[in-house]
Amino acid sequence: QKEVEQNSGPLSVPEGAIASLNCTYSDRGSQSFFWYRQYSGKSPELIMSIYSNGDKEDGRFTAQLNKASQYVSLLIRDSQPSDSATYLCAVPHTGNQFYFGTGTSLTVIP
Amino acid sequence: EPEVTQTPSHQVTQMGQEVILRCVPISNHLYFYWYRQILGQKVEFLVSFYNNEISEKSEIFDDQFSVERPDGSNFTLKIRSTKLEDSAMYFCASLGQGALKLFFGSGTQLSVL
C-alpha cells in the first residue's frame, strides 16, 4: 500500500491569512501530485497539480514540491471563508491508481 | 466542462439486499474508478477499470463487489449482499488518455439499515 499522509487538522486561520497544508508520501517513484478540495457532502474537486520540484502558483494557491523529502504542500494566500473545506492530497502510481490522504480540514474565520 | 454523472444520489437499502450504483463517465475517457468515503474518513480506492476489465482492486473490493460496463456508456458497481459497514458515499471517477486529471461524479450516498 502506497501511503499518503496529511495532518487531519482541523486547521483554523483568520480571513486574509495564509493557510499552509502539508502532505508526505511514501513512494519515491511518484512523479505527479495533486491537491483536491472537498466541501462537506460534495465530491473532490481538483485545484492544483505539480510535477516538478519547486513552487507552482495559480492565483491565491501555491503548491510546493520537494521530491527528496517526499513532501508536497499547498499554501492558500488571502484565505477566504469560501476556502473552508477539506483539502486532499492525491498521488497516483502505476496503473493510474490514485491514493488519497485523509485530508486536512480548514476553517477560515471571518 | 464535461461531467461524470452518478445515480441515484441517495440509496437506502436493507442489510443483505443487493444494490447497483450507476455512473456515466465522460464519453472519451478510458479509465474508470470507484471510490468510497465513509463519513469523516478518507477517500478509499475500490477498483479501477480499463479496456473492459478490472485493472486494479483494493482489499475492500471483495467477492461481494462487482463492476460492469454493460453498454459502453454506463459503469456500474454492484454490491451483492450489503452490510451495515457498506454505508458510505460512493464516488465514480474517470480519467482521459494521457491526462492525470480525475473527474469525480457527485456521489451516491448509500445507507444500509
XYZ file of N, CA and C in Angstrom:
669
model
N 0.849 -1.191 0.000
C 0.000 0.000 0.000
C 0.882 1.238 0.000
N 0.653 2.112 -0.963
C 1.393 3.368 -1.012
C 0.688 4.355 -0.116
N 1.465 4.969 0.810
C 0.846 5.824 1.809
C 0.968 7.286 1.440
N -0.093 8.005 1.734
C -0.115 9.451 1.624
C -0.606 9.964 2.964
N 0.198 10.785 3.610
C -0.114 11.220 4.961
C -0.351 12.724 5.004
N -1.390 13.102 5.708
C -1.682 14.509 5.938
C -2.054 14.712 7.388
N -1.782 15.895 7.910
C -2.326 16.262 9.215
C -3.817 16.486 9.054
N -4.603 15.817 9.901
C -6.057 15.891 9.702
C -6.648 17.212 10.159
N -5.842 17.965 10.951
C -6.348 19.230 11.460
C -7.270 18.988 12.640
N -8.273 19.833 12.858
C -8.628 20.933 11.980
C -7.640 22.102 12.064
N -7.546 22.811 10.956
C -6.710 23.980 10.868
C -7.625 25.199 10.761
N -7.420 26.152 11.635
C -8.220 27.375 11.598
C -7.309 28.560 11.361
N -7.692 29.405 10.418
C -6.933 30.623 10.157
C -7.911 31.773 10.030
N -7.482 32.982 10.373
C -8.373 34.137 10.184
C -8.423 34.522 8.714
N -9.511 35.133 8.330
C -9.666 35.615 6.963
C -8.491 36.534 6.613
N -7.941 36.310 5.395
C -6.818 37.124 4.944
C -5.450 36.536 5.251
N -5.405 35.542 6.110
C -4.131 34.920 6.481
C -3.727 33.875 5.441
N -2.516 33.350 5.619
C -2.034 32.262 4.773
C -2.319 30.929 5.465
N -2.941 30.019 4.729
C -3.157 28.662 5.242
C -2.118 27.749 4.602
N -1.503 26.920 5.408
C -0.450 26.018 4.934
C -0.853 24.580 5.217
N -0.918 23.795 4.170
C -1.360 22.400 4.261
C -0.237 21.503 3.769
N 0.001 20.430 4.487
C 1.165 19.597 4.202
C 0.788 18.150 3.904
N 1.657 17.498 3.134
C 1.404 16.119 2.728
C 2.745 15.427 2.527
N 2.877 14.214 3.030
C 4.055 13.400 2.735
C 3.591 12.113 2.074
N 4.484 11.538 1.278
C 4.123 10.331 0.541
C 5.268 9.338 0.632
N 4.953 8.073 0.477
C 5.948 7.035 0.724
C 6.618 6.515 -0.554
N 5.972 6.666 -1.696
C 6.507 6.090 -2.931
C 7.494 7.046 -3.588
N 8.772 6.732 -3.507
C 9.802 7.606 -4.081
C 9.690 7.734 -5.590
N 9.017 6.797 -6.211
C 8.871 6.842 -7.666
C 7.751 7.742 -8.153
N 6.989 8.321 -7.234
C 5.871 9.168 -7.639
C 6.367 10.391 -8.384
N 5.655 10.738 -9.434
C 6.092 11.825 -10.304
C 5.113 12.996 -10.347
N 3.889 12.761 -9.928
C 2.893 13.821 -10.031
C 2.059 13.849 -8.764
N 1.590 15.054 -8.447
C 0.952 15.268 -7.150
C -0.201 16.242 -7.326
N -1.261 15.971 -6.600
C -2.484 16.727 -6.818
C -3.083 17.155 -5.495
N -3.677 18.340 -5.520
C -4.463 18.807 -4.379
C -5.918 18.926 -4.819
N -6.787 18.306 -4.027
C -8.222 18.383 -4.246
C -8.859 19.092 -3.064
N -9.910 19.794 -3.369
C -10.719 20.428 -2.332
C -12.055 19.698 -2.271
N -12.518 19.428 -1.054
C -13.790 18.736 -0.889
C -14.643 19.481 0.125
N -15.727 20.053 -0.350
C -16.694 20.654 0.556
C -17.532 19.534 1.171
N -18.053 19.811 2.330
C -18.816 18.804 3.066
C -19.962 18.253 2.225
N -20.015 16.938 2.083
C -21.084 16.291 1.342
C -20.947 16.342 -0.165
N -19.818 16.885 -0.628
C -19.595 17.010 -2.077
C -18.430 16.140 -2.514
N -18.236 16.049 -3.818
C -17.139 15.247 -4.348
C -15.853 16.068 -4.401
N -14.699 15.405 -4.421
C -13.428 16.126 -4.536
C -13.326 16.872 -5.864
N -12.686 18.021 -5.807
C -12.533 18.892 -6.967
C -11.053 19.234 -7.079
N -10.461 19.015 -8.238
C -9.041 19.295 -8.419
C -8.772 20.797 -8.411
N -7.792 21.213 -7.594
C -7.444 22.632 -7.589
C -6.014 22.882 -8.047
N -5.100 21.937 -7.811
C -3.712 22.161 -8.202
C -3.058 20.829 -8.549
N -2.144 20.884 -9.495
C -1.277 19.745 -9.773
C 0.162 20.250 -9.833
N 1.103 19.396 -9.489
C 2.518 19.787 -9.554
C 3.339 18.567 -9.900
N 4.336 18.765 -10.758
C 5.126 17.633 -11.246
C 6.617 17.819 -10.990
N 7.053 19.088 -10.851
C 8.488 19.370 -10.708
C 8.775 19.951 -9.341
N 9.982 19.719 -8.865
C 10.417 20.336 -7.608
C 10.291 21.849 -7.686
N 9.916 22.438 -6.555
C 9.806 23.883 -6.507
C 8.375 24.310 -6.272
N 8.082 25.514 -6.686
C 6.770 26.106 -6.453
C 5.994 26.236 -7.750
N 4.677 26.107 -7.622
C 3.787 26.385 -8.743
C 2.635 27.223 -8.223
N 2.437 28.365 -8.854
C 1.433 29.296 -8.365
C 0.243 29.341 -9.323
N -0.945 29.427 -8.733
C -2.173 29.588 -9.527
C -3.121 30.439 -8.706
N -3.133 31.723 -9.008
C -3.975 32.625 -8.241
C -3.521 32.700 -6.793
N -4.437 32.448 -5.883
C -4.081 32.512 -4.458
C -3.438 31.211 -3.956
N -3.361 30.219 -4.812
C -2.831 28.919 -4.410
C -1.396 28.736 -4.902
N -0.564 28.191 -4.027
C 0.795 27.806 -4.401
C 1.046 26.385 -3.928
N 1.430 25.521 -4.859
C 1.846 24.171 -4.488
C 3.367 24.136 -4.439
N 3.902 23.437 -3.457
C 5.348 23.310 -3.303
C 5.696 21.830 -3.247
N 6.708 21.444 -3.990
C 7.100 20.037 -4.052
C 8.584 19.880 -3.743
N 8.894 18.935 -2.893
C 10.273 18.574 -2.582
C 10.363 17.054 -2.661
N 10.813 16.549 -3.800
C 10.829 15.093 -4.002
C 11.858 14.413 -3.106
N 12.955 15.101 -2.816
C 13.979 14.492 -1.950
C 13.414 14.212 -0.562
N 12.577 15.120 -0.085
C 11.958 14.953 1.235
C 10.602 14.272 1.148
N 10.136 13.981 -0.056
C 8.839 13.332 -0.280
C 7.731 14.124 0.394
N 7.698 15.380 0.033
C 6.849 16.336 0.736
C 6.224 17.273 -0.290
N 4.915 17.468 -0.173
C 4.230 18.427 -1.026
C 3.302 19.253 -0.148
N 3.245 20.548 -0.426
C 2.409 21.405 0.400
C 1.544 22.294 -0.474
N 0.542 22.852 0.145
C -0.353 23.799 -0.517
C -0.480 25.020 0.371
N -0.194 26.187 -0.203
C -0.374 27.443 0.503
C -1.560 28.170 -0.115
N -2.418 28.679 0.753
C -3.550 29.483 0.296
C -3.351 30.876 0.873
N -3.104 31.825 -0.009
C -2.905 33.208 0.432
C -4.236 33.910 0.521
N -4.290 34.958 1.364
C -5.503 35.756 1.497
C -6.724 34.830 1.651
N -6.653 33.960 2.636
C -7.706 32.953 2.826
C -9.079 33.604 2.971
N -10.061 32.977 2.360
C -11.433 33.456 2.394
C -12.325 32.412 3.072
N -13.436 32.835 3.663
C -14.347 31.850 4.262
C -14.764 30.761 3.289
N -14.838 31.096 1.997
C -15.220 30.100 0.991
C -14.138 29.038 0.777
N -12.955 29.275 1.330
C -11.891 28.258 1.256
C -12.073 27.180 2.325
N -13.000 27.379 3.227
C -13.251 26.394 4.289
C -13.731 25.093 3.670
N -12.944 24.059 3.836
C -13.209 22.772 3.190
C -12.168 21.789 3.689
N -12.259 20.570 3.215
C -11.209 19.588 3.460
C -10.333 19.505 2.219
N -9.026 19.545 2.413
C -8.084 19.523 1.301
C -7.393 18.167 1.280
N -7.479 17.518 0.136
C -6.964 16.165 -0.040
C -5.738 16.184 -0.930
N -4.715 15.505 -0.481
C -3.523 15.306 -1.286
C -3.691 13.967 -2.006
N -3.365 13.916 -3.294
C -3.521 12.675 -4.061
C -2.251 12.406 -4.853
N -1.833 11.167 -4.838
C -0.613 10.756 -5.534
C -0.924 9.525 -6.361
N -0.808 9.610 -7.677
C -1.040 8.425 -8.493
C 0.221 7.566 -8.563
N 0.019 6.276 -8.720
C 1.173 5.435 -9.014
C 0.803 4.488 -10.147
N 1.597 3.472 -10.350
C 1.448 2.627 -11.535
C 0.004 2.152 -11.696
N -0.444 2.122 -12.903
C -1.809 1.703 -13.164
C -2.816 2.826 -13.023
N -2.306 4.058 -12.904
C -3.205 5.207 -12.756
C -4.106 5.092 -11.544
N -3.610 4.408 -10.513
C -4.389 4.339 -9.281
C -4.001 5.507 -8.378
N -4.963 6.297 -7.988
C -4.722 7.469 -7.160
C -4.934 7.120 -5.694
N -3.946 7.444 -4.870
C -4.094 7.306 -3.430
C -4.320 8.676 -2.829
N -5.298 8.745 -1.946
C -5.640 9.993 -1.290
C -5.198 9.975 0.164
N -4.768 11.137 0.648
C -4.543 11.291 2.071
C -5.875 11.411 2.797
N -5.790 11.447 4.112
C -7.006 11.548 4.932
C -7.645 12.928 4.829
N -6.887 13.895 4.336
C -7.433 15.241 4.194
C -7.177 16.100 5.419
N -7.037 17.401 5.177
C -6.901 18.380 6.255
C -8.099 19.301 6.206
N -8.802 19.386 7.324
C -9.973 20.257 7.411
C -9.528 21.679 7.707
N -9.892 22.608 6.852
C -9.533 24.014 7.010
C -10.786 24.836 7.277
N -10.695 25.670 8.292
C -11.759 26.637 8.570
C -11.150 28.027 8.518
N -11.726 28.897 7.709
C -11.290 30.282 7.629
C -12.315 31.119 8.386
N -11.826 31.788 9.414
C -12.719 32.510 10.321
C -12.866 33.949 9.853
N -14.107 34.391 9.604
C -14.303 35.783 9.112
C -13.884 36.807 10.160
N -17.951 22.377 -18.754
C -16.983 21.299 -18.579
C -17.726 19.966 -18.550
N -17.116 18.916 -19.129
C -17.775 17.603 -19.109
C -17.931 17.096 -17.680
N -18.936 16.230 -17.510
C -19.264 15.763 -16.163
C -19.363 14.261 -16.099
N -19.059 13.740 -14.932
C -19.363 12.353 -14.601
C -20.695 12.371 -13.857
N -21.619 11.556 -14.298
C -22.964 11.557 -13.719
C -23.182 10.277 -12.923
N -23.693 10.436 -11.710
C -23.982 9.265 -10.880
C -25.454 9.259 -10.473
N -26.024 8.055 -10.470
C -27.394 7.881 -9.974
C -27.497 6.591 -9.170
N -28.352 6.536 -8.153
C -29.081 7.673 -7.602
C -28.163 8.519 -6.724
N -28.631 9.643 -6.267
C -27.830 10.453 -5.350
C -27.886 9.868 -3.941
N -28.989 9.244 -3.601
C -29.136 8.579 -2.306
C -29.780 7.219 -2.521
N -29.313 6.241 -1.773
C -29.880 4.894 -1.839
C -29.962 4.350 -0.424
N -31.155 3.960 -0.037
C -31.347 3.338 1.264
C -31.736 1.891 1.013
N -31.096 0.974 1.725
C -31.380 -0.435 1.496
C -31.298 -1.193 2.813
N -31.892 -2.349 2.826
C -31.823 -3.224 3.992
C -30.594 -4.105 3.891
N -30.021 -4.395 5.028
C -28.878 -5.306 5.089
C -29.197 -6.609 4.373
N -28.253 -7.073 3.573
C -28.438 -8.310 2.835
C -29.012 -8.133 1.437
N -29.481 -6.931 1.141
C -30.028 -6.665 -0.192
C -28.920 -6.312 -1.160
N -29.217 -6.501 -2.425
C -28.284 -6.116 -3.495
C -28.559 -4.676 -3.905
N -27.492 -3.950 -4.177
C -27.647 -2.600 -4.729
C -26.763 -2.452 -5.954
N -27.218 -1.627 -6.869
C -26.424 -1.274 -8.047
C -26.322 0.240 -8.107
N -25.096 0.702 -8.127
C -24.836 2.129 -8.248
C -24.387 2.396 -9.682
N -24.922 3.460 -10.245
C -24.707 3.705 -11.670
C -23.910 4.977 -11.910
N -23.136 4.930 -12.979
C -22.256 6.047 -13.322
C -22.204 6.152 -14.841
N -22.208 7.379 -15.333
C -21.910 7.613 -16.737
C -20.639 8.452 -16.783
N -19.506 7.821 -17.113
C -18.251 8.568 -17.167
C -18.246 9.547 -18.351
N -17.237 10.369 -18.396
C -17.076 11.285 -19.528
C -16.802 10.461 -20.779
N -17.427 10.836 -21.877
C -17.561 9.929 -23.024
C -16.239 9.477 -23.631
N -15.224 10.289 -23.695
C -13.987 9.855 -24.344
C -12.928 9.398 -23.336
N -13.332 9.222 -22.097
C -12.390 8.735 -21.083
C -12.249 7.222 -21.164
N -11.079 6.756 -20.706
C -10.761 5.340 -20.868
C -10.609 4.601 -19.546
N -10.337 5.348 -18.467
C -10.116 4.730 -17.173
C -11.277 5.109 -16.250
N -11.782 4.131 -15.536
C -12.937 4.381 -14.674
C -12.638 3.816 -13.284
N -13.168 4.501 -12.304
C -12.850 4.160 -10.925
C -14.101 4.221 -10.064
N -14.080 3.408 -9.005
C -14.993 3.586 -7.891
C -14.171 3.821 -6.637
N -14.568 4.846 -5.904
C -14.006 5.155 -4.599
C -15.163 5.176 -3.603
N -14.815 4.982 -2.339
C -15.843 5.198 -1.326
C -15.270 6.052 -0.207
N -16.164 6.714 0.495
C -15.756 7.557 1.619
C -16.770 7.374 2.732
N -16.333 6.690 3.776
C -17.151 6.575 4.977
C -17.128 7.929 5.667
N -18.239 8.307 6.267
C -18.382 9.632 6.865
C -17.201 9.972 7.762
N -16.547 11.083 7.464
C -15.448 11.558 8.291
C -14.116 10.890 8.018
N -14.095 9.984 7.025
C -12.859 9.257 6.750
C -12.315 9.577 5.354
N -11.236 8.921 4.995
C -10.560 9.252 3.744
C -11.283 8.674 2.538
N -10.961 9.211 1.386
C -11.451 8.665 0.118
C -10.643 7.402 -0.163
N -11.334 6.277 -0.252
C -10.657 4.977 -0.400
C -10.877 4.401 -1.788
N -9.811 3.959 -2.380
C -9.878 3.328 -3.697
C -10.553 1.959 -3.581
N -11.464 1.691 -4.481
C -12.079 0.363 -4.553
C -11.560 -0.412 -5.756
N -11.718 0.181 -6.939
C -11.430 -0.571 -8.156
C -11.195 0.389 -9.315
N -10.329 -0.038 -10.229
C -10.152 0.687 -11.485
C -10.456 -0.258 -12.642
N -10.880 0.324 -13.743
C -11.416 -0.450 -14.871
C -10.890 0.173 -16.144
N -10.296 -0.666 -16.996
C -9.721 -0.165 -18.238
C -9.873 -1.234 -19.291
N -10.252 -0.847 -20.475
C -10.344 -1.777 -21.598
C -11.273 -2.947 -21.265
N -12.383 -2.581 -20.630
C -13.441 -3.556 -20.299
C -13.042 -4.628 -19.309
N -12.053 -4.318 -18.489
C -11.751 -5.260 -17.423
C -11.164 -4.525 -16.225
N -11.212 -5.184 -15.076
C -10.640 -4.616 -13.868
C -9.128 -4.560 -14.025
N -8.548 -3.369 -13.795
C -7.097 -3.263 -13.854
C -6.468 -3.367 -12.472
N -7.127 -2.814 -11.470
C -6.653 -2.976 -10.096
C -7.843 -2.957 -9.150
N -7.683 -3.622 -8.023
C -8.706 -3.534 -6.997
C -8.051 -3.555 -5.634
N -8.742 -2.976 -4.663
C -8.193 -2.915 -3.318
C -8.716 -4.095 -2.498
N -8.197 -4.168 -1.274
C -8.641 -5.232 -0.351
C -10.124 -5.098 -0.019
N -10.632 -3.881 -0.107
C -12.051 -3.658 0.208
C -12.932 -4.348 -0.823
N -12.473 -4.386 -2.055
C -13.255 -4.896 -3.178
C -13.230 -6.411 -3.154
N -14.069 -6.978 -2.277
C -14.077 -8.442 -2.149
C -15.157 -9.046 -3.059
N -15.470 -10.307 -2.834
C -16.391 -11.020 -3.724
C -17.814 -10.452 -3.707
N -18.115 -9.624 -2.731
C -19.437 -9.004 -2.686
C -19.586 -7.880 -3.699
N -18.473 -7.409 -4.224
C -18.480 -6.290 -5.150
C -18.221 -6.780 -6.580
N -18.849 -6.108 -7.523
C -18.518 -6.349 -8.926
C -18.770 -5.066 -9.711
N -18.084 -4.955 -10.833
C -18.271 -3.798 -11.711
C -18.542 -4.299 -13.117
N -19.266 -3.456 -13.844
C -19.601 -3.781 -15.227
C -19.668 -2.516 -16.038
N -19.399 -2.669 -17.331
C -19.665 -1.586 -18.268
C -20.553 -2.210 -19.346
N -21.830 -2.323 -19.060
C -22.699 -3.179 -19.878
C -22.944 -2.686 -21.299
N -22.906 -1.370 -21.508
C -23.349 -0.880 -22.810
C -22.429 0.170 -23.401
N -21.212 0.269 -22.931
C -20.272 1.232 -23.496
C -20.408 2.631 -22.956
N -21.431 2.903 -22.162
C -21.524 4.233 -21.566
C -21.679 4.139 -20.053
N -22.562 3.267 -19.565
C -22.744 3.136 -18.125
C -21.636 2.314 -17.501
N -21.341 2.642 -16.256
C -20.333 1.920 -15.474
C -20.975 1.676 -14.118
N -21.171 0.413 -13.755
C -21.942 0.125 -12.543
C -21.099 -0.565 -11.487
N -21.465 -0.315 -10.245
C -20.892 -1.013 -9.096
C -22.042 -1.761 -8.425
N -21.887 -3.064 -8.299
C -22.904 -3.879 -7.639
C -22.352 -4.384 -6.312
N -23.162 -4.266 -5.282
C -22.844 -4.891 -4.001
C -23.895 -5.960 -3.796
N -23.453 -7.213 -3.728
C -24.384 -8.342 -3.787
C -25.248 -8.475 -2.535
N -24.651 -8.371 -1.396
C -25.361 -8.555 -0.134
C -24.819 -7.520 0.834
N -25.523 -6.404 0.921
C -24.983 -5.261 1.651
C -24.868 -5.531 3.146
N -23.833 -4.912 3.721
C -23.621 -4.967 5.163
C -23.753 -3.548 5.706
N -23.931 -3.463 7.010
C -24.040 -2.149 7.638
C -22.819 -1.293 7.328
N -21.652 -1.930 7.322
C -20.403 -1.189 7.120
C -20.189 -0.752 5.676
N -21.087 -1.126 4.785
C -21.021 -0.623 3.411
C -21.619 0.781 3.292
N -22.229 1.252 4.350
C -22.789 2.607 4.332
C -21.674 3.612 4.132
N -21.784 4.393 3.080
C -20.730 5.334 2.718
C -21.199 6.139 1.514
N -20.400 7.136 1.173
C -20.573 7.829 -0.101
C -19.709 7.110 -1.129
N -20.294 6.765 -2.249
C -19.556 6.093 -3.309
C -19.383 7.066 -4.474
N -18.124 7.254 -4.843
C -17.810 8.157 -5.936
C -17.313 7.368 -7.138
N -17.828 7.717 -8.283
C -17.302 7.249 -9.558
C -16.370 8.337 -10.082
N -15.320 7.929 -10.774
C -14.405 8.900 -11.374
C -13.915 8.358 -12.706
N -13.522 9.265 -13.580
C -12.964 8.823 -14.856
C -11.767 9.676 -15.222
N -10.954 9.129 -16.098
C -9.665 9.713 -16.464
C -9.472 9.531 -17.960
N -9.032 10.609 -18.614
C -8.797 10.513 -20.041
C -7.422 9.949 -20.363
N -7.242 9.519 -21.577
C -5.948 9.011 -22.025
C -4.907 10.123 -21.999
N -3.751 9.852 -21.394
C -2.669 10.828 -21.393
C -2.854 11.976 -20.435
N -3.896 11.942 -19.638
C -4.145 13.029 -18.682
C -4.160 12.434 -17.287
N -3.887 13.268 -16.309
C -3.934 12.777 -14.936
C -4.951 13.533 -14.108
N -5.937 14.113 -14.763
C -6.977 14.813 -14.023
C -8.156 13.870 -13.849
N -8.381 13.469 -12.598
C -9.530 12.636 -12.263
C -10.767 13.503 -12.151
N -11.795 13.128 -12.881
C -13.073 13.813 -12.758
C -13.983 12.942 -11.904
N -14.533 13.534 -10.852
C -15.417 12.807 -9.953
C -16.875 13.112 -10.250
N -17.707 12.098 -10.079
C -19.134 12.329 -10.044
C -19.539 12.904 -8.690
N -20.792 13.258 -8.564
C -21.281 13.896 -7.336
C -21.541 12.890 -6.219
N -21.469 11.609 -6.531
C -21.547 10.596 -5.490
C -22.928 10.028 -5.266
N -22.955 8.813 -4.737
C -24.187 8.173 -4.261
C -24.001 7.885 -2.779
N -24.883 8.451 -1.976
C -24.849 8.176 -0.538
C -25.637 6.898 -0.277
N -24.939 5.849 0.116
C -25.584 4.560 0.390
C -25.759 4.389 1.891
N -26.992 4.131 2.291
C -27.281 3.868 3.697
C -27.836 2.458 3.808
N -27.169 1.618 4.592
C -27.606 0.242 4.809
C -28.184 0.146 6.217
N -29.460 -0.260 6.278
C -30.145 -0.297 7.567
C -30.241 -1.725 8.112
